[in-house]
Coordinates of C-alpha atoms and ligand atoms in Angstrom, one line a residue:
X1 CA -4.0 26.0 -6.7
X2 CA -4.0 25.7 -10.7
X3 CA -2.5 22.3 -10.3
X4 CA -5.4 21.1 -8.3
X5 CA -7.9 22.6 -10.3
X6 CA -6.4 21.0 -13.4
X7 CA -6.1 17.6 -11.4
X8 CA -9.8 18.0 -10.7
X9 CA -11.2 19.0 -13.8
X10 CA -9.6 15.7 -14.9
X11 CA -11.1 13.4 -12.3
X12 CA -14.5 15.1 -13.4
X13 CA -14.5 14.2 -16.8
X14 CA -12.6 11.0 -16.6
X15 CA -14.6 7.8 -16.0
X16 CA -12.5 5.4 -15.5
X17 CA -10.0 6.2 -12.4
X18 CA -7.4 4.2 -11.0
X19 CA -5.6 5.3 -7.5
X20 CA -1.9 4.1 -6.4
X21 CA -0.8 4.6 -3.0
X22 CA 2.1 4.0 -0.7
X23 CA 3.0 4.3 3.0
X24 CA 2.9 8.6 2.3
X25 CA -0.9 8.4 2.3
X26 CA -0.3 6.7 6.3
X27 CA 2.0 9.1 7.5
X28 CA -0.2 11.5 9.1
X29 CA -2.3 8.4 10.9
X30 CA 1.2 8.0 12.5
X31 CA 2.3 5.2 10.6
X32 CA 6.0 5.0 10.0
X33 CA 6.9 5.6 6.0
X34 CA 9.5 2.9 4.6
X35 CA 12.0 5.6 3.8
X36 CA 11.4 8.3 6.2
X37 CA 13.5 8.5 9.1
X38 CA 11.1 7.2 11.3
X39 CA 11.2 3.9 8.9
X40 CA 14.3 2.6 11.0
X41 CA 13.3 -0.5 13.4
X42 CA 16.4 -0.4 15.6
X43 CA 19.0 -0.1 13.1
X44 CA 17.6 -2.2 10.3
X45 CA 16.0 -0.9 7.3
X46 CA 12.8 -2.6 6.3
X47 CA 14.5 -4.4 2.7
X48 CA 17.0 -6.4 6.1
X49 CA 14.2 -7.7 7.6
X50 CA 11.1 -8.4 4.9
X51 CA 12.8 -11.3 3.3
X52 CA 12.0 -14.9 3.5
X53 CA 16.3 -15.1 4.5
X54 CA 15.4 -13.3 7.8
X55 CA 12.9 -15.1 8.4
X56 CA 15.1 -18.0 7.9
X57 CA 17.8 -16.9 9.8
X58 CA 15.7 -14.8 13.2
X59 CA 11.9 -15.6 13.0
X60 CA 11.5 -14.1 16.4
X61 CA 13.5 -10.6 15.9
X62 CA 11.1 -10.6 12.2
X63 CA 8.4 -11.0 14.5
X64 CA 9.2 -8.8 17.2
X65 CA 9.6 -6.2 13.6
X66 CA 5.9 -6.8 12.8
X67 CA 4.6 -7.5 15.9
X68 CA 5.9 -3.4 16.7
X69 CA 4.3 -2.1 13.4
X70 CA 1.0 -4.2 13.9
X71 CA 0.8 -2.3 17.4
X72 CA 1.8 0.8 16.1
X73 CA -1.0 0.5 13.4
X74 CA -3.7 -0.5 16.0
X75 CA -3.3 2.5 17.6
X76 CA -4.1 4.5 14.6
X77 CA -6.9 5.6 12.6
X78 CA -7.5 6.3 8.9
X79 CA -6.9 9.5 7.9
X80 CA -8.9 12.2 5.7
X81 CA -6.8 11.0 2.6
X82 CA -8.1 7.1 3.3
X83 CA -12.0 8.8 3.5
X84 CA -11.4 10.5 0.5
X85 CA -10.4 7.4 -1.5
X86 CA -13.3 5.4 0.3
X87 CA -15.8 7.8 -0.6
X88 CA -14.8 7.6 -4.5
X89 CA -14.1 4.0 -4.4
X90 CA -17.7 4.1 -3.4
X91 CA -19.1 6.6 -6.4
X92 CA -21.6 5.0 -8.7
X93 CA -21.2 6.9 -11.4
X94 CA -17.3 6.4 -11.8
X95 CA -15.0 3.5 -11.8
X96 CA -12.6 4.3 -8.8
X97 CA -10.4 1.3 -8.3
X98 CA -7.7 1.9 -5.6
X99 CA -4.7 -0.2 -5.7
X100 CA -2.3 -0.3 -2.6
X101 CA 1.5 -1.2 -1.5
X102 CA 0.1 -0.5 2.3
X103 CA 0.3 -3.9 4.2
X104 CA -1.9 -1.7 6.9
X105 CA -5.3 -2.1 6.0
X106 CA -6.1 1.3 6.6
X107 CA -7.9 2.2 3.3
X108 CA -10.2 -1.3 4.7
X109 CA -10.8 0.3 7.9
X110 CA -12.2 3.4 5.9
X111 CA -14.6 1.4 4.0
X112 CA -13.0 1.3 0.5
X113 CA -14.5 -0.7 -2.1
X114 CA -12.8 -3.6 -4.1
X115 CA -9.4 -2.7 -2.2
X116 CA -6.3 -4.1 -4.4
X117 CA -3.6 -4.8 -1.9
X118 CA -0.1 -5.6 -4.0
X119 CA 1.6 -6.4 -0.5
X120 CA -0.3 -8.1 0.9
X121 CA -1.9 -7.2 5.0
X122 CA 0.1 -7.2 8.5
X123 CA -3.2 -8.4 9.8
X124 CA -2.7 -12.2 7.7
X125 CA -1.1 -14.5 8.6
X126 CA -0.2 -18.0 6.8
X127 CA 2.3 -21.0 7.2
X128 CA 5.7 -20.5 6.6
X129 CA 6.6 -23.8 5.1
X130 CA 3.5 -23.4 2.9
X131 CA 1.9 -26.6 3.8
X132 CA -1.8 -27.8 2.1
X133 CA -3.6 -25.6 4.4
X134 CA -1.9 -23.3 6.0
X135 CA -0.7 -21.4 2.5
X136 CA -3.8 -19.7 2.4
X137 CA -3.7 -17.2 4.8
X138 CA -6.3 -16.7 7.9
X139 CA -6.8 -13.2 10.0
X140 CA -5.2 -12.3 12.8
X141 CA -6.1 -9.3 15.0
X142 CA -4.6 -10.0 18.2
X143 CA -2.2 -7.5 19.5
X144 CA -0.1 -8.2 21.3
X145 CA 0.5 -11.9 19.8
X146 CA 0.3 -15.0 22.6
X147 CA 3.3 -16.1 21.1
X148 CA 6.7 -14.7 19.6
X149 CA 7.0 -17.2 16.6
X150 CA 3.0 -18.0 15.9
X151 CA 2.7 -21.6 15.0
X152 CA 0.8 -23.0 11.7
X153 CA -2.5 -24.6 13.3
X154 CA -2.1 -27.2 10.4
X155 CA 1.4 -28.3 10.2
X156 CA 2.7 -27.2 13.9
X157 CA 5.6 -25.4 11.6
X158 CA 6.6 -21.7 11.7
X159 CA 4.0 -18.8 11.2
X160 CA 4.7 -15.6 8.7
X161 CA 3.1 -12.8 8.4
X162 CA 0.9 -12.7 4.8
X163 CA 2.8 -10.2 3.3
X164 CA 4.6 -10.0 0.2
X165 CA 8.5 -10.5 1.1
X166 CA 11.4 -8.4 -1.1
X167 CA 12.8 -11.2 -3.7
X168 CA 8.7 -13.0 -3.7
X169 CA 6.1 -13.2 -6.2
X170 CA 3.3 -10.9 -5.7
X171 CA -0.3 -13.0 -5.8
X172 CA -0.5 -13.5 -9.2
X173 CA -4.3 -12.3 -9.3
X174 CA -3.4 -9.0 -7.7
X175 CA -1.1 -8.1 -10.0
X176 CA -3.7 -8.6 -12.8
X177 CA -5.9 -6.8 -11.2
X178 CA -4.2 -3.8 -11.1
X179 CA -2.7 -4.3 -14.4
X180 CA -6.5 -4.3 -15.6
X181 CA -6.9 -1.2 -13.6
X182 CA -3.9 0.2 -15.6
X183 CA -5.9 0.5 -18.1
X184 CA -8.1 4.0 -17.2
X185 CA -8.7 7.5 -18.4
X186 CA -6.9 8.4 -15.4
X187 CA -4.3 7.2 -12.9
X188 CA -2.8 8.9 -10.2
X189 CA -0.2 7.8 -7.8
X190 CA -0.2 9.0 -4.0
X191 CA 2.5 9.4 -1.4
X192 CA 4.7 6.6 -2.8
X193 CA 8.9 7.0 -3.9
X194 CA 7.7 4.9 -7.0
X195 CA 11.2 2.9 -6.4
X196 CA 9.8 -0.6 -5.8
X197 CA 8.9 -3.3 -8.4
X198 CA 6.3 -4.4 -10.1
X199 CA 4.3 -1.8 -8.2
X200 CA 6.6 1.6 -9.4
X201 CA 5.8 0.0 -13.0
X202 CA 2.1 0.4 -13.0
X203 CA 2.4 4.6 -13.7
X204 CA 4.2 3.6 -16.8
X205 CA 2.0 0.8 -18.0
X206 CA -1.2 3.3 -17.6
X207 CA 0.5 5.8 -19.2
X208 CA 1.4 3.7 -22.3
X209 CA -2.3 2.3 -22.3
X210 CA -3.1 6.0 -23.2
X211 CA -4.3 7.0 -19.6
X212 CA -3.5 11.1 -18.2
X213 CA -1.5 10.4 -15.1
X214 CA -0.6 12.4 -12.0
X215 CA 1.5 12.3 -8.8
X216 CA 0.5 13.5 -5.3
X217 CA 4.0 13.2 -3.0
X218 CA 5.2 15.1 -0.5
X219 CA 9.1 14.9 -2.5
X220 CA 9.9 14.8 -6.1
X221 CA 10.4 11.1 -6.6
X222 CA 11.0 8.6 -10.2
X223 CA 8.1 8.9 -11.5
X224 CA 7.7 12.7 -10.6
X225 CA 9.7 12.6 -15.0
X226 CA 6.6 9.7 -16.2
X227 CA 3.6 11.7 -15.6
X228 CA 1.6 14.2 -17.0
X229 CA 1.1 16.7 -14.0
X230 CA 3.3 16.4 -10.8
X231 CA 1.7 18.0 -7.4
X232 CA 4.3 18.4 -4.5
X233 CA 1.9 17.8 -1.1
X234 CA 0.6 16.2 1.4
X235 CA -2.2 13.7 0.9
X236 CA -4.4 14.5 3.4
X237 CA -4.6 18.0 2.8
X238 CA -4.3 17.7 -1.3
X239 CA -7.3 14.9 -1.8
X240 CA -9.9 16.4 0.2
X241 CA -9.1 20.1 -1.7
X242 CA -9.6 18.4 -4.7
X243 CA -12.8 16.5 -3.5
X244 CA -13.8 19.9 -2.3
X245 CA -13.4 21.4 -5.8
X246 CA -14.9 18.2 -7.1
X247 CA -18.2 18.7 -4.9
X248 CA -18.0 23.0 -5.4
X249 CA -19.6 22.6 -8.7
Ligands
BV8_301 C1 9.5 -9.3 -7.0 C2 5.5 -5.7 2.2 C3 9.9 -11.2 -8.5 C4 6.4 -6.2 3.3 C5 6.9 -4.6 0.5 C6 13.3 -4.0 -10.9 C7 14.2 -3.1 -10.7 C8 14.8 -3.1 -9.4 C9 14.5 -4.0 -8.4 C10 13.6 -4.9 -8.6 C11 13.0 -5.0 -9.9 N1 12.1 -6.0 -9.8 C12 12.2 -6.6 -8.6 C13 13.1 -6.0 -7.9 C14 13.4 -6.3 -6.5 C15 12.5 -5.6 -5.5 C16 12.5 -4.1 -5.5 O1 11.7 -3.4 -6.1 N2 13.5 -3.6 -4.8 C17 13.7 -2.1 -4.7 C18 14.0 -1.8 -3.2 C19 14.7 -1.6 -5.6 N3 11.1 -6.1 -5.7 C20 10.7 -7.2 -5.2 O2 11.5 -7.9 -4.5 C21 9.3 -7.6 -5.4 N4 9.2 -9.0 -5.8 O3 9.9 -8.5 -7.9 O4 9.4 -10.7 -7.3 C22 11.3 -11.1 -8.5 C23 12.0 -11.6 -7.4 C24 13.4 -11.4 -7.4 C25 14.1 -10.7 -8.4 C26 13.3 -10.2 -9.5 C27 11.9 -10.4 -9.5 C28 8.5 -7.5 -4.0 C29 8.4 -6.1 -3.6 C30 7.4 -6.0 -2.4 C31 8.2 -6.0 -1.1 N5 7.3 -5.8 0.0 N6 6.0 -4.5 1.5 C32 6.3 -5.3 4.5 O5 5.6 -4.2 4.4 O6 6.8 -5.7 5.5 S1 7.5 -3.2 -0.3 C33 7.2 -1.9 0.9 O7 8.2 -1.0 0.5 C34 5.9 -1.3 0.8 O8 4.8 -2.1 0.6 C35 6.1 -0.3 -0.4 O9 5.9 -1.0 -1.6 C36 7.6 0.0 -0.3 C37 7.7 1.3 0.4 O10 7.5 2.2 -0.6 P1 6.5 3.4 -0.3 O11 5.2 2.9 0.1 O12 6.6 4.3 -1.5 O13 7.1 4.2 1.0 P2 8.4 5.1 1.1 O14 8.6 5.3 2.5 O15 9.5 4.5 0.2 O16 8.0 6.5 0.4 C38 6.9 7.2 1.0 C39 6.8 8.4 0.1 O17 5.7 9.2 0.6 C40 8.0 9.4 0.1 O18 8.3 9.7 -1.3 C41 7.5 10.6 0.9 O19 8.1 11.8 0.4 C42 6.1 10.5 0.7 N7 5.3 11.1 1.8 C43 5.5 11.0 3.1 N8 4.5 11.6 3.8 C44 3.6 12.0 2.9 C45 4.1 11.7 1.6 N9 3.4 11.9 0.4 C46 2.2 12.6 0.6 N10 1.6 12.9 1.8 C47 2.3 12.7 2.9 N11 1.8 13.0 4.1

């Protein structure tokens, strides 16, 4: 309980305040984590089948791989940790800025303001070949999709889904986004194994911009060492104590 308070008497006094999160903040909507067991699509781990080589090789298993996660996701709801972060995205009288690896959209669907997605959303889609048009990605809501390999309206070519593949580029304006939100009195990473790049960097980048930071994860993880106050639990039963203590005086 000290932990939280101390966590809490920080976001009180801080102005500027910059949130991380990862799939841990989705578990308890019932969306698989990456690295939990239940992160196993068959027998492939997610870094075998969210690369562009797949794709290349199997577009239809790749597919069938996001086409199961985008119905899994469908049937679920935001969670009290998404209102949470909603409701302070929303606060006036701070800067909240929350900054995602989630491809789910979930923090969206619980009305958070000036989302920064680093991954990219299972709900785009764009061309595959990248052609004039079709590289800027359009929405896609449709579960279950009409086809196994969606074609690009423009081109006629392959389909992907708009996310942000291992071995690809994040959107160059994302990523300075949240390196402009690495700069804050306060920066706290939630339910995330802080293991892949650029996004594990960011902890590291607020910290040496001079910013107090702090981990919410169920596990010890990397960058459990890099900050300033480490809280082992879950995040929808951590954030709303804190926004509790936050509203209790
Ligand atoms: C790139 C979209 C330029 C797709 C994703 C530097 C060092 C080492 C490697 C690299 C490096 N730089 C680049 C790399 C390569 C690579 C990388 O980082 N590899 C890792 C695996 C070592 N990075 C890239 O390829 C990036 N591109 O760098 O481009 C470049 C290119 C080539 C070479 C050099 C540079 C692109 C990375 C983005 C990939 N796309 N997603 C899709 O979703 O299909 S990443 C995907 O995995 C997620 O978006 C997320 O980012 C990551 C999963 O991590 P988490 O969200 O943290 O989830 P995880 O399951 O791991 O952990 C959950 C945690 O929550 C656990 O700790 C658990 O204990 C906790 N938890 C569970 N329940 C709860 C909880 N906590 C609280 N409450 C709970 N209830």
């Amino acid at each position: 309980m000290e932990q939280l308070r101390a966590l809490a008497s920080r976001i009180r006094t801080a102005r500027t305040v910059t949130v991380m999160t990862g799939a841990g903040v989705s578990a308890a909507s019932g969306v698989p984590t990456f690295r939990g067991p239940e992160g196993l699509w068959r027998s492939f781990r997610p870094e075998d089948l969210a690369t562009p080589e797949a794709f290349e090789r199997d577009p239809a298993l790749v597919w069938e791989w996001y086409g199961w996660r985008r119905a899994k996701v469908a049937s679920c709801r935001p969670n009290a940790a998404h209102d949470v972060l909603a409701r302070w995205s929303r606060d006036d009288l701070k800067q909240v800025r929350i900054v995602t690896q989630n491809v789910d959209d979930l923090h969206l669907r619980a009305g958070t303001r000036e989302l920064i997605r680093l991954h990219g959303s299972l709900w785009e889609v764009k061309c595959f070949n990248g052609c004039a048009v079709g590289a800027r990605a359009w929405r896609d809501d449709r579960v279950p999709l009409p086809h196994p390999v969606p074609r690009c309206p423009h081109c006629g070519g392959p389909a992907r889904p708009a996310v942000v593949w291992f071995g690809e580029s994040l959107d160059e304006s994302d990523v300075d986004r949240a390196s402009d939100a690495a700069s804050c009195e306060l920066f706290l990473t939630v339910g995330t194994s802080a293991v892949v790049y650029p996004a594990a960097g960011f902890v590291r980048l607020a910290r040496s911009r001079g910013a107090f930071t702090a981990e919410i994860n169920l596990e010890p993880t990397p960058a459990s060492s890099q900050v300033s106050l480490s809280i082992l639990g879950a995040a929808e039963e951590v954030l709303p104590a804190i926004d509790q203590l936050l509203a209790s005086v």
